[in-house]
Amino acid sequence: LEELRRDEIRRRAAVVQESLKTYQLNLQAARERILEQQRKTGVLSLSQFSEASTSMELMRRKLAEVKADVARISAEQEKLIKSIGLDPASAALLIKLAGDPAFNKLATDFGDANAIYQQDAIRFGPQNPLLQLSRNKATAAYRVLAAAMRNIGDEPQDKVERLMLLLNGSHRAELVRQLVSNNAHVTGKQEELKTLEAEFSRLDDEVKRMSTAAARLEDLKKDHLVAEAVFTSALARLDTNKTDIYAS
């Protein structure tokens, strides 16, 4: 009887084992399809797609914030430019010159000579030698100052008078400094905006590509779960046959 039971178990196990091979091949094929999909698309899981979608949404919000900042600072720039009548490039140049000690000395010399000439113009007639002397000194000081500005590639025009205001620390000079500061800020924000727009475009393309890949990966994983369930069921039947020695 024992020999008959063992023979019966072996026979039933052989049948189940044969079926098990088919189920195992199906399961392995399902795994291979998942791996191939992952290799081909780079999408390893649905969470990866979710993270990319979340990153794109955060990037969208950041873009809106930076665009608002650029619009706000640009509006402030327009007001400052109208207020002081000076464009940001000229303001930056004047502040650069004001930070140069040698140029400061030339500007001070011109300011002093021009002040004396203005006083003499009130006191003396146009042919007075003292007035002519002070005019010549002011003119010479201006020419030296203008030559220094030309050496850095800029024509003086009316910037000398504005530079005097800047060097004297007037309220207008503070507006010039604010204009330069805002200009640097808005330039930085515009560069940040370009970088964000490029990154957002890349993320948008990536999410579009991943959406199809993620859907296909989800279908393959469902197929794998079904194949795994069938294989597990076959294993359970094999174990049952081994333990139920009185089945026949």
mmCIF file of C-alpha atoms in Angstrom:
data_model
loop_
_atom_site.group_PDB
_atom_site.id
_atom_site.type_symbol
_atom_site.label_atom_id
_atom_site.label_comp_id
_atom_site.label_asym_id
_atom_site.label_seq_id
_atom_site.Cartn_x
_atom_site.Cartn_y
_atom_site.Cartn_z
ATOM 1 C CA LEU A 1 0.000 0.000 0.000
ATOM 2 C CA GLU A 2 2.800 2.429 0.833
ATOM 3 C CA GLU A 3 4.484 1.713 -2.473
ATOM 4 C CA LEU A 4 1.212 2.255 -4.339
ATOM 5 C CA ARG A 5 0.640 5.570 -2.527
ATOM 6 C CA ARG A 6 4.155 6.792 -3.319
ATOM 7 C CA ASP A 7 3.738 5.808 -6.956
ATOM 8 C CA GLU A 8 0.392 7.615 -7.116
ATOM 9 C CA ILE A 9 1.935 10.779 -5.621
ATOM 10 C CA ARG A 10 4.831 10.644 -8.065
ATOM 11 C CA ARG A 11 2.465 10.281 -11.022
ATOM 12 C CA ARG A 12 0.265 13.190 -9.938
ATOM 13 C CA ALA A 13 3.352 15.314 -9.143
ATOM 14 C CA ALA A 14 4.741 14.644 -12.616
ATOM 15 C CA VAL A 15 1.515 15.905 -14.203
ATOM 16 C CA VAL A 16 1.488 19.053 -12.046
ATOM 17 C CA GLN A 17 5.214 19.617 -12.655
ATOM 18 C CA GLU A 18 4.614 19.500 -16.383
ATOM 19 C CA SER A 19 1.847 22.072 -16.054
ATOM 20 C CA LEU A 20 4.068 24.094 -13.723
ATOM 21 C CA LYS A 21 6.692 24.498 -16.430
ATOM 22 C CA THR A 22 4.173 26.177 -18.686
ATOM 23 C CA TYR A 23 3.014 28.520 -15.908
ATOM 24 C CA GLN A 24 6.633 29.311 -15.016
ATOM 25 C CA LEU A 25 7.444 30.147 -18.636
ATOM 26 C CA ASN A 26 4.415 32.454 -18.789
ATOM 27 C CA LEU A 27 5.499 34.160 -15.566
ATOM 28 C CA GLN A 28 9.062 34.578 -16.831
ATOM 29 C CA ALA A 29 7.805 35.979 -20.133
ATOM 30 C CA ALA A 30 5.663 38.501 -18.233
ATOM 31 C CA ARG A 31 8.709 39.592 -16.225
ATOM 32 C CA GLU A 32 10.790 39.932 -19.381
ATOM 33 C CA ARG A 33 8.146 42.142 -20.996
ATOM 34 C CA ILE A 34 8.212 44.441 -17.956
ATOM 35 C CA LEU A 35 12.020 44.634 -17.997
ATOM 36 C CA GLU A 36 12.074 45.333 -21.731
ATOM 37 C CA GLN A 37 9.514 48.110 -21.313
ATOM 38 C CA GLN A 38 11.586 49.625 -18.508
ATOM 39 C CA ARG A 39 14.793 49.435 -20.523
ATOM 40 C CA LYS A 40 13.184 50.908 -23.617
ATOM 41 C CA THR A 41 11.369 53.839 -21.963
ATOM 42 C CA GLY A 42 13.362 54.482 -18.791
ATOM 43 C CA VAL A 43 10.112 54.435 -16.789
ATOM 44 C CA LEU A 44 10.707 52.051 -13.906
ATOM 45 C CA SER A 45 7.503 52.618 -11.940
ATOM 46 C CA LEU A 46 4.318 54.649 -11.750
ATOM 47 C CA SER A 47 5.779 56.609 -8.819
ATOM 48 C CA GLN A 48 8.494 57.868 -11.184
ATOM 49 C CA PHE A 49 5.803 59.244 -13.504
ATOM 50 C CA SER A 50 3.968 60.778 -10.524
ATOM 51 C CA GLU A 51 7.159 62.475 -9.318
ATOM 52 C CA ALA A 52 7.809 63.929 -12.786
ATOM 53 C CA SER A 53 4.232 65.246 -12.949
ATOM 54 C CA THR A 54 4.596 66.810 -9.496
ATOM 55 C CA SER A 55 7.912 68.415 -10.471
ATOM 56 C CA MET A 56 6.321 69.901 -13.574
ATOM 57 C CA GLU A 57 3.458 71.373 -11.547
ATOM 58 C CA LEU A 58 5.909 72.910 -9.062
ATOM 59 C CA MET A 59 7.919 74.275 -11.982
ATOM 60 C CA ARG A 60 4.741 75.805 -13.427
ATOM 61 C CA ARG A 61 4.105 77.653 -10.146
ATOM 62 C CA LYS A 62 7.730 78.807 -9.953
ATOM 63 C CA LEU A 63 7.509 80.123 -13.515
ATOM 64 C CA ALA A 64 4.408 82.137 -12.637
ATOM 65 C CA GLU A 65 6.172 83.633 -9.588
ATOM 66 C CA VAL A 66 9.305 84.625 -11.545
ATOM 67 C CA LYS A 67 7.216 86.140 -14.370
ATOM 68 C CA ALA A 68 5.346 88.197 -11.787
ATOM 69 C CA ASP A 69 8.666 89.355 -10.268
ATOM 70 C CA VAL A 70 10.026 90.371 -13.676
ATOM 71 C CA ALA A 71 6.842 92.315 -14.460
ATOM 72 C CA ARG A 72 6.910 94.072 -11.058
ATOM 73 C CA ILE A 73 10.594 95.057 -11.210
ATOM 74 C CA SER A 74 10.266 96.151 -14.854
ATOM 75 C CA ALA A 75 7.366 98.424 -13.884
ATOM 76 C CA GLU A 76 9.517 99.931 -11.117
ATOM 77 C CA GLN A 77 12.301 100.459 -13.654
ATOM 78 C CA GLU A 78 10.000 102.357 -15.977
ATOM 79 C CA LYS A 79 8.963 104.684 -13.144
ATOM 80 C CA LEU A 80 12.585 105.313 -12.104
ATOM 81 C CA ILE A 81 13.708 105.960 -15.685
ATOM 82 C CA LYS A 82 10.927 108.520 -16.134
ATOM 83 C CA SER A 83 11.733 110.046 -12.751
ATOM 84 C CA ILE A 84 15.454 110.635 -13.281
ATOM 85 C CA GLY A 85 15.563 110.708 -17.087
ATOM 86 C CA LEU A 86 18.419 108.221 -17.224
ATOM 87 C CA ASP A 87 18.571 104.767 -18.768
ATOM 88 C CA PRO A 88 20.012 101.824 -16.728
ATOM 89 C CA ALA A 89 23.173 101.555 -18.866
ATOM 90 C CA SER A 90 24.045 105.211 -18.315
ATOM 91 C CA ALA A 91 23.312 104.928 -14.604
ATOM 92 C CA ALA A 92 25.587 101.892 -14.319
ATOM 93 C CA LEU A 93 28.345 103.797 -16.118
ATOM 94 C CA LEU A 94 28.056 106.792 -13.825
ATOM 95 C CA ILE A 95 28.215 104.670 -10.702
ATOM 96 C CA LYS A 96 31.257 102.871 -12.092
ATOM 97 C CA LEU A 97 32.952 106.215 -12.719
ATOM 98 C CA ALA A 98 31.974 107.491 -9.296
ATOM 99 C CA GLY A 99 33.815 104.540 -7.752
ATOM 100 C CA ASP A 100 37.060 105.491 -9.520
ATOM 101 C CA PRO A 101 39.229 107.742 -7.258
ATOM 102 C CA ALA A 102 41.109 109.261 -10.227
ATOM 103 C CA PHE A 103 37.878 110.134 -11.982
ATOM 104 C CA ASN A 104 36.464 111.485 -8.741
ATOM 105 C CA LYS A 105 39.406 113.912 -8.569
ATOM 106 C CA LEU A 106 38.764 115.123 -12.121
ATOM 107 C CA ALA A 107 35.067 115.500 -11.399
ATOM 108 C CA THR A 108 35.786 117.463 -8.223
ATOM 109 C CA ASP A 109 38.192 119.763 -10.088
ATOM 110 C CA PHE A 110 35.573 120.424 -12.728
ATOM 111 C CA GLY A 111 32.890 121.009 -10.105
ATOM 112 C CA ASP A 112 35.037 123.543 -8.252
ATOM 113 C CA ALA A 113 36.095 125.363 -11.448
ATOM 114 C CA ASN A 114 32.531 125.440 -12.745
ATOM 115 C CA ALA A 115 31.229 126.789 -9.427
ATOM 116 C CA ILE A 116 33.761 129.626 -9.495
ATOM 117 C CA TYR A 117 32.867 130.438 -13.099
ATOM 118 C CA GLN A 118 29.130 130.571 -12.258
ATOM 119 C CA GLN A 119 29.850 132.984 -9.398
ATOM 120 C CA ASP A 120 32.088 135.163 -11.596
ATOM 121 C CA ALA A 121 29.430 135.211 -14.314
ATOM 122 C CA ILE A 122 27.095 136.913 -11.836
ATOM 123 C CA ARG A 123 29.683 139.407 -10.598
ATOM 124 C CA PHE A 124 31.540 140.386 -13.804
ATOM 125 C CA GLY A 125 30.737 141.343 -17.352
ATOM 126 C CA PRO A 126 31.411 139.055 -20.322
ATOM 127 C CA GLN A 127 34.694 140.810 -21.223
ATOM 128 C CA ASN A 128 36.079 140.847 -17.693
ATOM 129 C CA PRO A 129 39.514 139.117 -17.563
ATOM 130 C CA LEU A 130 38.663 137.351 -14.302
ATOM 131 C CA LEU A 131 35.501 135.900 -15.841
ATOM 132 C CA GLN A 132 37.429 134.803 -18.920
ATOM 133 C CA LEU A 133 40.061 133.182 -16.706
ATOM 134 C CA SER A 134 37.498 131.253 -14.639
ATOM 135 C CA ARG A 135 35.666 130.254 -17.854
ATOM 136 C CA ASN A 136 38.888 128.925 -19.362
ATOM 137 C CA LYS A 137 39.649 126.940 -16.189
ATOM 138 C CA ALA A 138 36.149 125.421 -16.150
ATOM 139 C CA THR A 139 36.390 124.619 -19.871
ATOM 140 C CA ALA A 140 39.807 122.978 -19.453
ATOM 141 C CA ALA A 141 38.577 120.927 -16.478
ATOM 142 C CA TYR A 142 35.549 119.802 -18.491
ATOM 143 C CA ARG A 143 37.742 118.749 -21.433
ATOM 144 C CA VAL A 144 39.917 116.622 -19.151
ATOM 145 C CA LEU A 145 36.826 115.050 -17.607
ATOM 146 C CA ALA A 146 35.258 114.436 -21.039
ATOM 147 C CA ALA A 147 38.495 112.880 -22.322
ATOM 148 C CA ALA A 148 38.524 110.500 -19.342
ATOM 149 C CA MET A 149 34.959 109.427 -20.178
ATOM 150 C CA ARG A 150 35.857 108.920 -23.847
ATOM 151 C CA ASN A 151 38.764 106.706 -22.826
ATOM 152 C CA ILE A 152 36.293 104.180 -21.439
ATOM 153 C CA GLY A 153 34.223 104.346 -24.613
ATOM 154 C CA ASP A 154 31.474 106.767 -23.614
ATOM 155 C CA GLU A 155 30.557 110.199 -24.911
ATOM 156 C CA PRO A 156 29.980 112.696 -22.058
ATOM 157 C CA GLN A 157 27.036 114.667 -23.542
ATOM 158 C CA ASP A 158 25.003 115.813 -20.501
ATOM 159 C CA LYS A 159 26.261 113.033 -18.193
ATOM 160 C CA VAL A 160 28.841 115.255 -16.514
ATOM 161 C CA GLU A 161 26.159 117.295 -14.779
ATOM 162 C CA ARG A 162 24.349 114.154 -13.705
ATOM 163 C CA LEU A 163 27.590 112.714 -12.429
ATOM 164 C CA MET A 164 27.962 115.796 -10.239
ATOM 165 C CA LEU A 165 24.609 115.003 -8.675
ATOM 166 C CA LEU A 166 25.682 111.419 -8.138
ATOM 167 C CA LEU A 167 28.972 112.398 -6.523
ATOM 168 C CA ASN A 168 27.243 114.917 -4.283
ATOM 169 C CA GLY A 169 24.999 112.220 -2.789
ATOM 170 C CA SER A 170 21.702 113.882 -3.679
ATOM 171 C CA HIS A 171 18.284 112.222 -3.593
ATOM 172 C CA ARG A 172 18.537 111.943 -7.366
ATOM 173 C CA ALA A 173 21.769 110.006 -6.939
ATOM 174 C CA GLU A 174 19.987 107.547 -4.669
ATOM 175 C CA LEU A 175 17.414 107.003 -7.414
ATOM 176 C CA VAL A 176 20.258 106.308 -9.852
ATOM 177 C CA ARG A 177 21.710 103.703 -7.502
ATOM 178 C CA GLN A 178 18.275 102.132 -7.108
ATOM 179 C CA LEU A 179 17.884 102.039 -10.894
ATOM 180 C CA VAL A 180 21.188 100.184 -11.302
ATOM 181 C CA SER A 181 20.295 97.774 -8.499
ATOM 182 C CA ASN A 182 16.879 97.062 -10.026
ATOM 183 C CA ASN A 183 18.426 96.591 -13.450
ATOM 184 C CA ALA A 184 20.820 93.959 -12.095
ATOM 185 C CA HIS A 185 17.920 92.291 -10.285
ATOM 186 C CA VAL A 186 15.652 92.159 -13.324
ATOM 187 C CA THR A 187 18.521 90.877 -15.493
ATOM 188 C CA GLY A 188 19.087 88.047 -13.016
ATOM 189 C CA LYS A 189 15.375 87.271 -12.924
ATOM 190 C CA GLN A 190 15.187 87.196 -16.724
ATOM 191 C CA GLU A 191 18.073 84.728 -16.878
ATOM 192 C CA GLU A 192 16.361 82.622 -14.208
ATOM 193 C CA LEU A 193 13.151 82.775 -16.243
ATOM 194 C CA LYS A 194 14.937 81.504 -19.381
ATOM 195 C CA THR A 195 16.425 78.607 -17.417
ATOM 196 C CA LEU A 196 13.058 77.734 -15.860
ATOM 197 C CA GLU A 197 11.260 77.887 -19.213
ATOM 198 C CA ALA A 198 13.806 75.547 -20.782
ATOM 199 C CA GLU A 199 13.520 73.140 -17.846
ATOM 200 C CA PHE A 200 9.716 73.302 -17.914
ATOM 201 C CA SER A 201 9.694 72.530 -21.641
ATOM 202 C CA ARG A 202 11.954 69.537 -21.036
ATOM 203 C CA LEU A 203 9.761 68.292 -18.186
ATOM 204 C CA ASP A 204 6.612 68.740 -20.261
ATOM 205 C CA ASP A 205 8.050 66.602 -23.071
ATOM 206 C CA GLU A 206 9.242 64.042 -20.523
ATOM 207 C CA VAL A 207 5.842 63.759 -18.827
ATOM 208 C CA LYS A 208 4.073 63.405 -22.184
ATOM 209 C CA ARG A 209 6.460 60.616 -23.157
ATOM 210 C CA MET A 210 6.207 58.931 -19.774
ATOM 211 C CA SER A 211 2.407 58.998 -19.662
ATOM 212 C CA THR A 212 2.099 56.419 -22.471
ATOM 213 C CA ALA A 213 5.024 54.392 -21.140
ATOM 214 C CA ALA A 214 3.568 54.384 -17.600
ATOM 215 C CA ALA A 215 0.167 53.206 -18.850
ATOM 216 C CA ARG A 216 1.794 50.367 -20.795
ATOM 217 C CA LEU A 217 3.932 49.437 -17.796
ATOM 218 C CA GLU A 218 0.829 49.281 -15.601
ATOM 219 C CA ASP A 219 -0.856 46.881 -18.059
ATOM 220 C CA LEU A 220 2.238 44.660 -18.114
ATOM 221 C CA LYS A 221 2.361 44.580 -14.324
ATOM 222 C CA LYS A 222 -1.269 43.462 -14.202
ATOM 223 C CA ASP A 223 -0.443 40.658 -16.642
ATOM 224 C CA HIS A 224 2.482 39.711 -14.421
ATOM 225 C CA LEU A 225 0.222 39.593 -11.342
ATOM 226 C CA VAL A 226 -2.166 37.242 -13.140
ATOM 227 C CA ALA A 227 0.684 34.953 -14.265
ATOM 228 C CA GLU A 228 2.095 35.001 -10.735
ATOM 229 C CA ALA A 229 -1.277 34.056 -9.241
ATOM 230 C CA VAL A 230 -1.648 31.118 -11.646
ATOM 231 C CA PHE A 231 1.877 29.912 -10.875
ATOM 232 C CA THR A 232 1.300 30.216 -7.115
ATOM 233 C CA SER A 233 -1.932 28.237 -7.427
ATOM 234 C CA ALA A 234 -0.098 25.458 -9.308
ATOM 235 C CA LEU A 235 2.540 25.292 -6.591
ATOM 236 C CA ALA A 236 -0.155 24.997 -3.958
ATOM 237 C CA ARG A 237 -1.725 22.066 -5.809
ATOM 238 C CA LEU A 238 1.671 20.340 -5.962
ATOM 239 C CA ASP A 239 2.130 20.697 -2.201
ATOM 240 C CA THR A 240 -1.393 19.373 -1.592
ATOM 241 C CA ASN A 241 -0.707 16.274 -3.652
ATOM 242 C CA LYS A 242 2.409 15.566 -1.631
ATOM 243 C CA THR A 243 0.611 15.721 1.713
ATOM 244 C CA ASP A 244 -2.646 13.989 0.752
ATOM 245 C CA ILE A 245 -1.351 10.420 0.531
ATOM 246 C CA TYR A 246 -4.892 8.936 0.847
ATOM 247 C CA ALA A 247 -6.383 10.853 -2.111
ATOM 248 C CA SER A 248 -6.602 7.734 -4.248
#
